[in-house]
mmCIF file of C-alpha atoms in Angstrom:
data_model
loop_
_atom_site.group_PDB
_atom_site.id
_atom_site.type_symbol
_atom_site.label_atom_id
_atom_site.label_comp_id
_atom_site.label_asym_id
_atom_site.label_seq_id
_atom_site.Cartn_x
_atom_site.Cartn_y
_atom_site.Cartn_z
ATOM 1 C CA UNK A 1 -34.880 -97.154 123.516
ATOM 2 C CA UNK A 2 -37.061 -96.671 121.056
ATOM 3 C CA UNK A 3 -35.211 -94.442 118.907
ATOM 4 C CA UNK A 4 -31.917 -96.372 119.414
ATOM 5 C CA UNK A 5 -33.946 -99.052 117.795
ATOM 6 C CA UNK A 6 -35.160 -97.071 114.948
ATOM 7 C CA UNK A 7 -31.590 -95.690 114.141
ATOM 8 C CA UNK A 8 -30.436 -99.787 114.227
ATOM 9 C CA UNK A 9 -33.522 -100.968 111.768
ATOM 10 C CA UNK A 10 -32.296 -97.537 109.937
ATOM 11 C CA UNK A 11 -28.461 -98.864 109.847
ATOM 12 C CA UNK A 12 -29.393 -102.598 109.015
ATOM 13 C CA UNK A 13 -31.149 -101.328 106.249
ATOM 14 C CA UNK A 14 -28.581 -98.826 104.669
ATOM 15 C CA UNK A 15 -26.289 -102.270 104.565
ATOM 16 C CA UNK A 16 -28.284 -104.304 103.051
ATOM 17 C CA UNK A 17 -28.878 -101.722 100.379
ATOM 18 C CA UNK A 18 -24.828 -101.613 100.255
ATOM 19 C CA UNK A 19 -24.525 -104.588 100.155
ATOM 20 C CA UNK A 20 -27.376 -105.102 97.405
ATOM 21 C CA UNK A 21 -25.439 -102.531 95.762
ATOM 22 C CA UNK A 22 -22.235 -104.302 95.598
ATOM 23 C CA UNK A 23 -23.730 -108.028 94.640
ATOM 24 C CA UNK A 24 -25.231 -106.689 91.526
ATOM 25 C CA UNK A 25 -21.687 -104.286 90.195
ATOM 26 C CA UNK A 26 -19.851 -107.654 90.711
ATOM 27 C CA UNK A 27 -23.176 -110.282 89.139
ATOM 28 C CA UNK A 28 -23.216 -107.376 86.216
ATOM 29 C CA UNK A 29 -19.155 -108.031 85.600
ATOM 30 C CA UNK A 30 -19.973 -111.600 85.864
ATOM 31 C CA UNK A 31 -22.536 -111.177 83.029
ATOM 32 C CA UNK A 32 -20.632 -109.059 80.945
ATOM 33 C CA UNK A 33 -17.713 -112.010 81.010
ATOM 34 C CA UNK A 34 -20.197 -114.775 80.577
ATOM 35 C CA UNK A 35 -21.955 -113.216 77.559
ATOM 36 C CA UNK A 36 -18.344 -112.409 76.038
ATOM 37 C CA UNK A 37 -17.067 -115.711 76.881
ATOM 38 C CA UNK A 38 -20.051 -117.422 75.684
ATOM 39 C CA UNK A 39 -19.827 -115.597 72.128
ATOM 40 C CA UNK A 40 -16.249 -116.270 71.611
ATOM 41 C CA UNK A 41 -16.908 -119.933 72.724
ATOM 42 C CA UNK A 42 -19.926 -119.982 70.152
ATOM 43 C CA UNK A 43 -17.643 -118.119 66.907
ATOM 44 C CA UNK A 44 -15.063 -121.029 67.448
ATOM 45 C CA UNK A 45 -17.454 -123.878 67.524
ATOM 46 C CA UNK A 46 -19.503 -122.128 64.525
ATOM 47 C CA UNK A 47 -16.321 -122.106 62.446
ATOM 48 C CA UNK A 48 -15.717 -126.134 62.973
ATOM 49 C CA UNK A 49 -19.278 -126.799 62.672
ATOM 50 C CA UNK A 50 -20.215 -128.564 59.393
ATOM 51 C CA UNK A 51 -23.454 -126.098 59.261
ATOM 52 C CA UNK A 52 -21.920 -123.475 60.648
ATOM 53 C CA UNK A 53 -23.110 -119.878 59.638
ATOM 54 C CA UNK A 54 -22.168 -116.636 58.252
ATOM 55 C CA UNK A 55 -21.694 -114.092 61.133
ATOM 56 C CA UNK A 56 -22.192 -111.518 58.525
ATOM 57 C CA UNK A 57 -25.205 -111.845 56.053
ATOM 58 C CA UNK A 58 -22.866 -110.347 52.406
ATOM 59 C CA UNK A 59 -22.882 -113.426 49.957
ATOM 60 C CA UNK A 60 -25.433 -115.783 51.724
ATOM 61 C CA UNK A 61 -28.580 -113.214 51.551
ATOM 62 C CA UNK A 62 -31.074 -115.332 54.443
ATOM 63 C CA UNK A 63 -30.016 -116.101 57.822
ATOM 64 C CA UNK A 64 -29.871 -119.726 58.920
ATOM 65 C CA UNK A 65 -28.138 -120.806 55.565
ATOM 66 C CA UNK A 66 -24.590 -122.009 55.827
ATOM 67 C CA UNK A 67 -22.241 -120.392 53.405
ATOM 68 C CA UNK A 68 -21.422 -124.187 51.557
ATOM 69 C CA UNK A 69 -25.248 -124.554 51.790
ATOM 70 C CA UNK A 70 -25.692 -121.094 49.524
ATOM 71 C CA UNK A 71 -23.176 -121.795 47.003
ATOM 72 C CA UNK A 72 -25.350 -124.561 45.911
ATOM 73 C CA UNK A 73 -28.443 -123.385 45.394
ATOM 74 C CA UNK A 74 -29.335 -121.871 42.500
ATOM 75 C CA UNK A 75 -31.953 -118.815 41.674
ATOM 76 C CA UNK A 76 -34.139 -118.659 38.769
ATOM 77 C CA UNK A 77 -37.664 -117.076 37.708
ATOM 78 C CA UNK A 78 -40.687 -118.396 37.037
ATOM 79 C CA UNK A 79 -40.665 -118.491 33.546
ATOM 80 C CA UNK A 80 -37.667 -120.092 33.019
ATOM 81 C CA UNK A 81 -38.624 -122.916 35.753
ATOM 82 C CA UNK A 82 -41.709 -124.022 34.012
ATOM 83 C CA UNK A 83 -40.130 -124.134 30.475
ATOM 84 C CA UNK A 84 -37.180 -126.646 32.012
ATOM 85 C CA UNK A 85 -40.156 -128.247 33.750
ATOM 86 C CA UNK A 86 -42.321 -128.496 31.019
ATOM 87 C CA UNK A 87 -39.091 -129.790 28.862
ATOM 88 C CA UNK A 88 -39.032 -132.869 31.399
ATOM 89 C CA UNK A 89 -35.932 -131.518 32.788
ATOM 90 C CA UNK A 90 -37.016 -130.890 36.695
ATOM 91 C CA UNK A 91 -39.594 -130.971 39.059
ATOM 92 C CA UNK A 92 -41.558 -128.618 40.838
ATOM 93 C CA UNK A 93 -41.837 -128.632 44.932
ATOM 94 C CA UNK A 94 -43.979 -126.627 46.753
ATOM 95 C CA UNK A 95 -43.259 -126.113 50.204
ATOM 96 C CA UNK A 96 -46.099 -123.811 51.160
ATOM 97 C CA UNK A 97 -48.500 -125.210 53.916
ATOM 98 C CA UNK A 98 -50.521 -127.871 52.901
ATOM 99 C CA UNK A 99 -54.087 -125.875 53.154
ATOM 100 C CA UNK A 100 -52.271 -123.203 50.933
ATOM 101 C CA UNK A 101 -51.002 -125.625 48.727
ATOM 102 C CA UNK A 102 -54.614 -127.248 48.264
ATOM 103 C CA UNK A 103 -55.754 -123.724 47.345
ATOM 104 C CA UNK A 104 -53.358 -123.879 44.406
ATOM 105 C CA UNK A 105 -50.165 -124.550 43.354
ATOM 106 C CA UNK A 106 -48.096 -124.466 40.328
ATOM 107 C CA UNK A 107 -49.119 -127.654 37.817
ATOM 108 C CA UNK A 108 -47.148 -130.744 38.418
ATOM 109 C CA UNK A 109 -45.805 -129.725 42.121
ATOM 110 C CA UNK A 110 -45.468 -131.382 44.528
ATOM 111 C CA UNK A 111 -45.817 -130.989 48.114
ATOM 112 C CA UNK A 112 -43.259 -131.143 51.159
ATOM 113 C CA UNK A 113 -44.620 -128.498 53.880
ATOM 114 C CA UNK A 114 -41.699 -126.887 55.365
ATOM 115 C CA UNK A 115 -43.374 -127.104 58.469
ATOM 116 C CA UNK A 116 -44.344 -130.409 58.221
ATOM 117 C CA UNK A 117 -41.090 -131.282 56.598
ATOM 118 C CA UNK A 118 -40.061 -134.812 59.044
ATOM 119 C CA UNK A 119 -43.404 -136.312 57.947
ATOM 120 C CA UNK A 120 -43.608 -135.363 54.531
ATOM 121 C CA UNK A 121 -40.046 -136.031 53.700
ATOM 122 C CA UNK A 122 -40.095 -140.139 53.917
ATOM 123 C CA UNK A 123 -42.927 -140.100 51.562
ATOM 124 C CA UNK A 124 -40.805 -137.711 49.116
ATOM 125 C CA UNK A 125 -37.802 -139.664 49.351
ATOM 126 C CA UNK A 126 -39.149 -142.753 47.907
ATOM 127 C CA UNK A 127 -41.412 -140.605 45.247
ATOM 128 C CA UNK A 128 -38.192 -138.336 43.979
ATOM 129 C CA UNK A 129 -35.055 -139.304 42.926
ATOM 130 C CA UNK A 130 -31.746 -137.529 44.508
ATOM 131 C CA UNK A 131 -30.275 -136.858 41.056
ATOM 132 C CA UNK A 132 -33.378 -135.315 39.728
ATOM 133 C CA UNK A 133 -33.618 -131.299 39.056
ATOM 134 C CA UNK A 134 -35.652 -129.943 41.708
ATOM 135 C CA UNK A 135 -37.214 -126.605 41.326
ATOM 136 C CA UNK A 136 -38.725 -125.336 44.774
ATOM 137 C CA UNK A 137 -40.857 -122.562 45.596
ATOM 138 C CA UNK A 138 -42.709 -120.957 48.245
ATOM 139 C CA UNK A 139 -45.185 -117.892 48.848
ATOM 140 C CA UNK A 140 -43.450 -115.026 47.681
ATOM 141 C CA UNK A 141 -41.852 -112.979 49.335
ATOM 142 C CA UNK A 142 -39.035 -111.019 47.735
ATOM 143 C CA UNK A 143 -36.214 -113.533 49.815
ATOM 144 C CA UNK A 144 -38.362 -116.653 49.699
ATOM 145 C CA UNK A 145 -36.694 -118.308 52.977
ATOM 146 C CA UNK A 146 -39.056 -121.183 52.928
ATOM 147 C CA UNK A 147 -37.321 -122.512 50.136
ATOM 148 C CA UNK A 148 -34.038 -121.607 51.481
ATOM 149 C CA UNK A 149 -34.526 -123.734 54.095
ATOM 150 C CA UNK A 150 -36.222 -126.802 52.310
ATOM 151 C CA UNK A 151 -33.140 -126.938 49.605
ATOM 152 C CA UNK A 152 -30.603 -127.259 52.803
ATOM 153 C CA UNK A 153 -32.659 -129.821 54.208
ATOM 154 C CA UNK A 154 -32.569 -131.751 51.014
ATOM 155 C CA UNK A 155 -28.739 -130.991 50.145
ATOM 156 C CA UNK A 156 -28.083 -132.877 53.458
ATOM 157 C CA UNK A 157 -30.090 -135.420 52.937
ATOM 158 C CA UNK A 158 -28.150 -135.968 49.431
ATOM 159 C CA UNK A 159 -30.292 -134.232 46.812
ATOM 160 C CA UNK A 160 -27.734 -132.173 44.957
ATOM 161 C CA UNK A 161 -29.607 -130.504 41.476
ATOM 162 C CA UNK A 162 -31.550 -127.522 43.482
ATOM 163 C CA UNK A 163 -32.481 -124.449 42.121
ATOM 164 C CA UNK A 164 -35.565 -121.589 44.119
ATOM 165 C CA UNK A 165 -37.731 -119.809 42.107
ATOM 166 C CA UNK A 166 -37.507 -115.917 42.821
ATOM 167 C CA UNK A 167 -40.693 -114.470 44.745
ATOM 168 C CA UNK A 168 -41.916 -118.212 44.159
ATOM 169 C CA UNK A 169 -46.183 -119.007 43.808
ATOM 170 C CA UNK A 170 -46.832 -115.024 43.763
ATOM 171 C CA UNK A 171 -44.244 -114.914 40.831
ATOM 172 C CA UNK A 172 -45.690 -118.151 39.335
ATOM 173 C CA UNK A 173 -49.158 -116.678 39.400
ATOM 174 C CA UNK A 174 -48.120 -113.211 38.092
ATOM 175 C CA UNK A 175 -46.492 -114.646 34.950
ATOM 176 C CA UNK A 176 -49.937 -116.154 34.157
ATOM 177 C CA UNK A 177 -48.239 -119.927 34.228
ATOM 178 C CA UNK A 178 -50.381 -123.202 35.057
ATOM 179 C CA UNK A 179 -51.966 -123.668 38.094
ATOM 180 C CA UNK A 180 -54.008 -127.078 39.857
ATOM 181 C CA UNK A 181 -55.873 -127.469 42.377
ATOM 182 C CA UNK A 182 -56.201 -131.651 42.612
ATOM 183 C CA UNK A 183 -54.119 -133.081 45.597
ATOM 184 C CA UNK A 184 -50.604 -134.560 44.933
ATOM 185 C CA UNK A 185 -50.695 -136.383 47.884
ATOM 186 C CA UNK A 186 -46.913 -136.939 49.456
ATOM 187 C CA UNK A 187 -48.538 -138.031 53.188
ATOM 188 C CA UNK B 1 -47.520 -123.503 107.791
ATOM 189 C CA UNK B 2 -46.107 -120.854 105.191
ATOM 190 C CA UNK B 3 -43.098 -119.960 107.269
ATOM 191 C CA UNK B 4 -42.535 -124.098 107.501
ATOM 192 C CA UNK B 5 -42.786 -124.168 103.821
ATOM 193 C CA UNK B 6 -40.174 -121.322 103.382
ATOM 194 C CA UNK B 7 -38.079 -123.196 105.497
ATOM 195 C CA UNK B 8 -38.173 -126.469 103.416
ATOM 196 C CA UNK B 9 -37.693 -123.887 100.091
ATOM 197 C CA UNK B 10 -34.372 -122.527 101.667
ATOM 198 C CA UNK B 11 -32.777 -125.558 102.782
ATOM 199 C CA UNK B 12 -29.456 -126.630 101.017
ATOM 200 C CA UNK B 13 -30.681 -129.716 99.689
ATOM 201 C CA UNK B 14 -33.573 -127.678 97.697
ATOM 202 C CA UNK B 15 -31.429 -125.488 96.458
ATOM 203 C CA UNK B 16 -29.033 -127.858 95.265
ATOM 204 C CA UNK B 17 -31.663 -129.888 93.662
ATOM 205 C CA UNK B 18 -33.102 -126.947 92.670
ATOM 206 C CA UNK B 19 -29.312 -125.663 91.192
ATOM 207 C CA UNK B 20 -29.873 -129.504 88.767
ATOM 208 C CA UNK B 21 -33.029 -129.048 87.806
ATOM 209 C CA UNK B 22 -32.498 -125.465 86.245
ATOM 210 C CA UNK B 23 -28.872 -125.774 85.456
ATOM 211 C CA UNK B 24 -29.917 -129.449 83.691
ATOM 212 C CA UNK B 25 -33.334 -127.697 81.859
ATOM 213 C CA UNK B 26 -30.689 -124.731 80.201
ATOM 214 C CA UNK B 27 -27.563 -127.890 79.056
ATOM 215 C CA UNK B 28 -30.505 -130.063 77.179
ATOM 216 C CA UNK B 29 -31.980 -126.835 75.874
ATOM 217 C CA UNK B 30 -28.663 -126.212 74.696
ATOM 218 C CA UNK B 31 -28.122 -129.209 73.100
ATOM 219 C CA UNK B 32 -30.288 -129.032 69.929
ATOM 220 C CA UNK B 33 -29.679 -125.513 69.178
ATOM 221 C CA UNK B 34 -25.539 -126.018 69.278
ATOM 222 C CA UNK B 35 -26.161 -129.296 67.059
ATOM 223 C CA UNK B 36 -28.292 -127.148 64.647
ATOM 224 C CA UNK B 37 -27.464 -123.847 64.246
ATOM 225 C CA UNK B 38 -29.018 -123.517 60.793
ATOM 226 C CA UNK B 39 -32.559 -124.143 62.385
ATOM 227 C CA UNK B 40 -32.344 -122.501 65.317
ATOM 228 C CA UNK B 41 -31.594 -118.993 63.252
ATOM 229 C CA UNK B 42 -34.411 -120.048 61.349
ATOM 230 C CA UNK B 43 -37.019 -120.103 64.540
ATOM 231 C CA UNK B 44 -34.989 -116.866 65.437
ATOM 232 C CA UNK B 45 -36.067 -115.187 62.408
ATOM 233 C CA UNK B 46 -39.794 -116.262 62.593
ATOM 234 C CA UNK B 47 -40.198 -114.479 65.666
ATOM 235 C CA UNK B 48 -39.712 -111.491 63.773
ATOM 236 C CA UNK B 49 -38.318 -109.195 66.162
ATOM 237 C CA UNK B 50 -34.172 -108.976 65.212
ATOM 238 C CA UNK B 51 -32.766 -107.897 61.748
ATOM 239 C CA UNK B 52 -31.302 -110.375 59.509
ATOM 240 C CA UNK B 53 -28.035 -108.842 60.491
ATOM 241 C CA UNK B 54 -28.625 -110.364 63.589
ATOM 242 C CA UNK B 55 -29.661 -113.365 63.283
ATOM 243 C CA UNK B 56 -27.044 -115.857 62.798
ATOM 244 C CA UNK B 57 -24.754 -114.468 65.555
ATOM 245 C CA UNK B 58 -27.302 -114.813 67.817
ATOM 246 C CA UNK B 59 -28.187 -117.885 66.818
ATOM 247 C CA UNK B 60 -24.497 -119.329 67.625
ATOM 248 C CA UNK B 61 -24.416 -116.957 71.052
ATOM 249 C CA UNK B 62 -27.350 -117.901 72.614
ATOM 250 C CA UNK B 63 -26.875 -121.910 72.335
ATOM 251 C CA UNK B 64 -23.380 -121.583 73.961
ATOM 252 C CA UNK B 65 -24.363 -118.933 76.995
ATOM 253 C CA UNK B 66 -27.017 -121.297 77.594
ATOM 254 C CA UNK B 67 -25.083 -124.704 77.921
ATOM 255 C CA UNK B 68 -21.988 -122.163 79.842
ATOM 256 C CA UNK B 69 -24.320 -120.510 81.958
ATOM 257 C CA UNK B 70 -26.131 -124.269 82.726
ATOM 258 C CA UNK B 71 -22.926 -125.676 83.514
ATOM 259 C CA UNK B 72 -21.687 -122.987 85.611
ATOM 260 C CA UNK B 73 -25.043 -123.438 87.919
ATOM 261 C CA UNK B 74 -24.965 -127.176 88.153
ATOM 262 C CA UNK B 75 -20.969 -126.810 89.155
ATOM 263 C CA UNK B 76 -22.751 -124.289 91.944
ATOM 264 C CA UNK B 77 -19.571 -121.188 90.562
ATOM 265 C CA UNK B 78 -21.033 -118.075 90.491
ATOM 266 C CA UNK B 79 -24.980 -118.776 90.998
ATOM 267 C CA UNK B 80 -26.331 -115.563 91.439
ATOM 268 C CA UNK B 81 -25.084 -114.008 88.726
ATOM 269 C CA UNK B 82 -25.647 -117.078 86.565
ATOM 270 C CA UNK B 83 -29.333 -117.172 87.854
ATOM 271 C CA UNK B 84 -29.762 -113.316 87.075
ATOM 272 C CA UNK B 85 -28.699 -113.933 83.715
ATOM 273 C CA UNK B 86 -31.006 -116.350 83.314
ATOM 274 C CA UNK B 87 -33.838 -114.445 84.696
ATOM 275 C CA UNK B 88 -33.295 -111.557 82.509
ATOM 276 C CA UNK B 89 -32.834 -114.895 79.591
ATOM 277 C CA UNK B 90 -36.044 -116.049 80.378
ATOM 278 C CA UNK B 91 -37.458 -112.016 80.391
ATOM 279 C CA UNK B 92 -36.114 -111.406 76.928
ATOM 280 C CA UNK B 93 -37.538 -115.021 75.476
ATOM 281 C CA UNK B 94 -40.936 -114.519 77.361
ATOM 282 C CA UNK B 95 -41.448 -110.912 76.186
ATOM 283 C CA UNK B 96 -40.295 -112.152 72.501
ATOM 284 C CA UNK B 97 -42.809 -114.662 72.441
ATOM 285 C CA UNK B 98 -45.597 -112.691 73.781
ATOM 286 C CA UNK B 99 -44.640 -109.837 71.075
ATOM 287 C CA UNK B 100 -44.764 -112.337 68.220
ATOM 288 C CA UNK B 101 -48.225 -114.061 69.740
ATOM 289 C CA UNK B 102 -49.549 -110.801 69.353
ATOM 290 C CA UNK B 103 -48.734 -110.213 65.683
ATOM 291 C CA UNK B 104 -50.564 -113.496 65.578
ATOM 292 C CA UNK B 105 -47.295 -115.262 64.237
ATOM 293 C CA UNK B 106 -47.705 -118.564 64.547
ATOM 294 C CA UNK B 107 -44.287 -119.726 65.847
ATOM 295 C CA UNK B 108 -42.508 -123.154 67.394
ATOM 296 C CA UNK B 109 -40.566 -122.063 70.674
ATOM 297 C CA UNK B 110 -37.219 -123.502 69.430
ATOM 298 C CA UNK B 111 -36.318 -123.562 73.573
ATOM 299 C CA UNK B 112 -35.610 -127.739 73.661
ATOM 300 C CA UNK B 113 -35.598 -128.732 69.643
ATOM 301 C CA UNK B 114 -35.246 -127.083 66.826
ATOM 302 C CA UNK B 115 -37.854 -129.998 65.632
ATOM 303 C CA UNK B 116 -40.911 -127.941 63.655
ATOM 304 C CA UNK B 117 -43.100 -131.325 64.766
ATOM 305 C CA UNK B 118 -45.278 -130.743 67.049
ATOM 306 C CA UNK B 119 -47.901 -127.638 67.781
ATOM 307 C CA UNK B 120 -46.852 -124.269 67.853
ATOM 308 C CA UNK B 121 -46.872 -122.170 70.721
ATOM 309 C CA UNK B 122 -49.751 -120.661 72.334
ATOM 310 C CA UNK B 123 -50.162 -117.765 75.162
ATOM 311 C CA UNK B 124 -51.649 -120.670 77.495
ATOM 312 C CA UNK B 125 -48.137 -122.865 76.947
ATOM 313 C CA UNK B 126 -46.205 -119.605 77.996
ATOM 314 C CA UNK B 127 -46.904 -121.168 81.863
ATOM 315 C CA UNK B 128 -43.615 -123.251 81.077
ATOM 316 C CA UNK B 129 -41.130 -120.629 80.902
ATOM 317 C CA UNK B 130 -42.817 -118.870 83.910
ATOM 318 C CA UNK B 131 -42.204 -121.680 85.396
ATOM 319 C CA UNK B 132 -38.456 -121.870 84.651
ATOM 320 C CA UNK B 133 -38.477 -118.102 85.353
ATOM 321 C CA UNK B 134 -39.600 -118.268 88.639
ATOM 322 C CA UNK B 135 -37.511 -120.680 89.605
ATOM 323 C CA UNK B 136 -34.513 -118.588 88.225
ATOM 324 C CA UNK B 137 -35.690 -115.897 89.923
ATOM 325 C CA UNK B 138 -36.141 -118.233 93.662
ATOM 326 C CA UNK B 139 -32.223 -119.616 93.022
ATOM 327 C CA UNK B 140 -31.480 -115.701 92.895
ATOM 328 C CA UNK B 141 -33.096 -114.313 95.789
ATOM 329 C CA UNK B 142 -31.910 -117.475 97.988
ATOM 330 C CA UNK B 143 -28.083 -116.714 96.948
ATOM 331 C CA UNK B 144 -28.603 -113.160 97.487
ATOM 332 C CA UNK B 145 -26.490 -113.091 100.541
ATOM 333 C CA UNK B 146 -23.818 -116.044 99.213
ATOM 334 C CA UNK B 147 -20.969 -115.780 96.412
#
């Protein structure tokens, strides 16, 4: 009896481990069609999509930045953003932190935080006209993203004149240009 | 008392509120990231963990597999396999999140807005998504036997 028992528990078991068996083969083809379905599905509504992206990074060099979005922006250097600035013809936006940008920032910028960009924006919309040449930088790292970002922000938002500053503050600071340290406050 | 509790936990009612709740949690999650693509790469790329390569399509993939996969488990079609998906979803994003915590990259989740308002994620707020993960992982095990 009690081996008949043991051979049953024995035989239920090897089932269920079948059975086990077979439920995941057929929930792994099930995932394999979802995941392919669900990337097709995404590629279509990506290529309707007014900020649709790049699926391969070649022209537009930072992820997250539509291709219409990139052929807008313009790159320059330090140098040459502080002469145009210093000419009257732009203005300077730092989007750095604010603690980082109370540390220092490049004379005459001002403020918008990218990650503070919803509360600092309302303030800088009232402060900066859309027609105005905005020259935007951020830390410094060889693809400045921050500012990337920032300029698409503000070329939806209607602000058309935008240009980033290669390898931004790091770049501003290594070319020996001005520098403050009293708060433009956007807030 | 415990086996009364299990009993509540596998009744069809449960599980079909159960199916709404996560199904509904995965659709709204969806919603922001489909609506803006752009930002969602970028909280993609602050994690730090894909290429650049990478980052876009992933960006686009992830937002639709999670309002497919959402809709799929509210319509009750194929709930295992939807729900392991998910589990292994919730895995990836957990493990991704703990590996950029670590770094000591200060990071917004991205999971229900692509908003950068508000604080940015901590290991204590990673309670949510075990949350969602073990309820993933309960709508599994109870449909184990079904589809």
């Amino acid at each position: 009896m009690k081996k008949e028992s043991g051979n049953v528990t024995k035989a239920n078991a090897l089932t269920n481990i079948h059975n086990l068996r077979i439920s995941i083969t057929q929930d792994l083809f099930r995932i394999m069609f979802l995941m392919f379905t669900s990337l097709v599905l995404g590629i279509i509504v990506n290529s309707i999509h007014p900020m649709g992206l790049p699926i391969r990074l070649s022209k537009v060099k930072t992820p997250g930045i539509p291709t219409w979005v990139w052929n807008q922006l313009h790159i320059t250097d330090a140098q040459t953003a502080f002469e145009e600035v210093s000419a009257g013809q732009g203005l300077l936006v730092d989007v750095r932190d604010r603690k980082d940008y109370q540390k220092g920032y490049a004379q005459g910028a001002i403020n918008l935080p990218y990650h503070e960009f919803e509360e600092y924006y309302p303030a800088f919309a009232k402060r900066v006209s859309k027609e105005e040449h905005l020259f935007i930088y951020c830390y410094g790292s060889i693809e400045c993203v921050l500012s990337s970002r920032v300029a698409k922000r503000l070329l939806v938002y209607g602000f058309k004149n935008l240009t980033t500053i290669k390898q931004g503050f790091a770049a501003w600071k290594k070319s020996n240009l001005p520098i403050d340290k009293k708060s433009q406050d956007m807030k | 008392m415990s086996e009364f509790i299990l009993r509540i936990l596998k009744h069809s009612w449960i599980m079909k509120i159960l199916r709404i709740i996560i199904g509904g949690i995965f659709i709204y999650a969806s919603f922001d990231k489909i609506i803006h693509p752009d930002r969602f790469a970028g909280i993609i790329m602050d994690y730090r963990i894909l290429p650049w390569s990478l980052i876009n399509i992933s960006a686009i993939w992830l937002s639709c597999l999670e309002l497919l996969v959402g809709v799929l488990i509210i319509g009750g079609i194929w709930v295992r396999s939807c729900s392991l998906l998910l589990i292994f979803l919730c895995l990836l994003f957990i493990g991704g999140m703990s590996f950029s915590l670590a770094k000591g990259i200060s990071l917004h989740c991205g999971c229900f807005s692509t908003s950068l308002s508000g604080e940015a994620r901590t290991w204590g707020s990673l309670w949510q998504e075990g949350l969602i993960l073990l309820g993933c992982v309960w709508l599994w095990r109870m449909t184990l036997k079904r589809d």
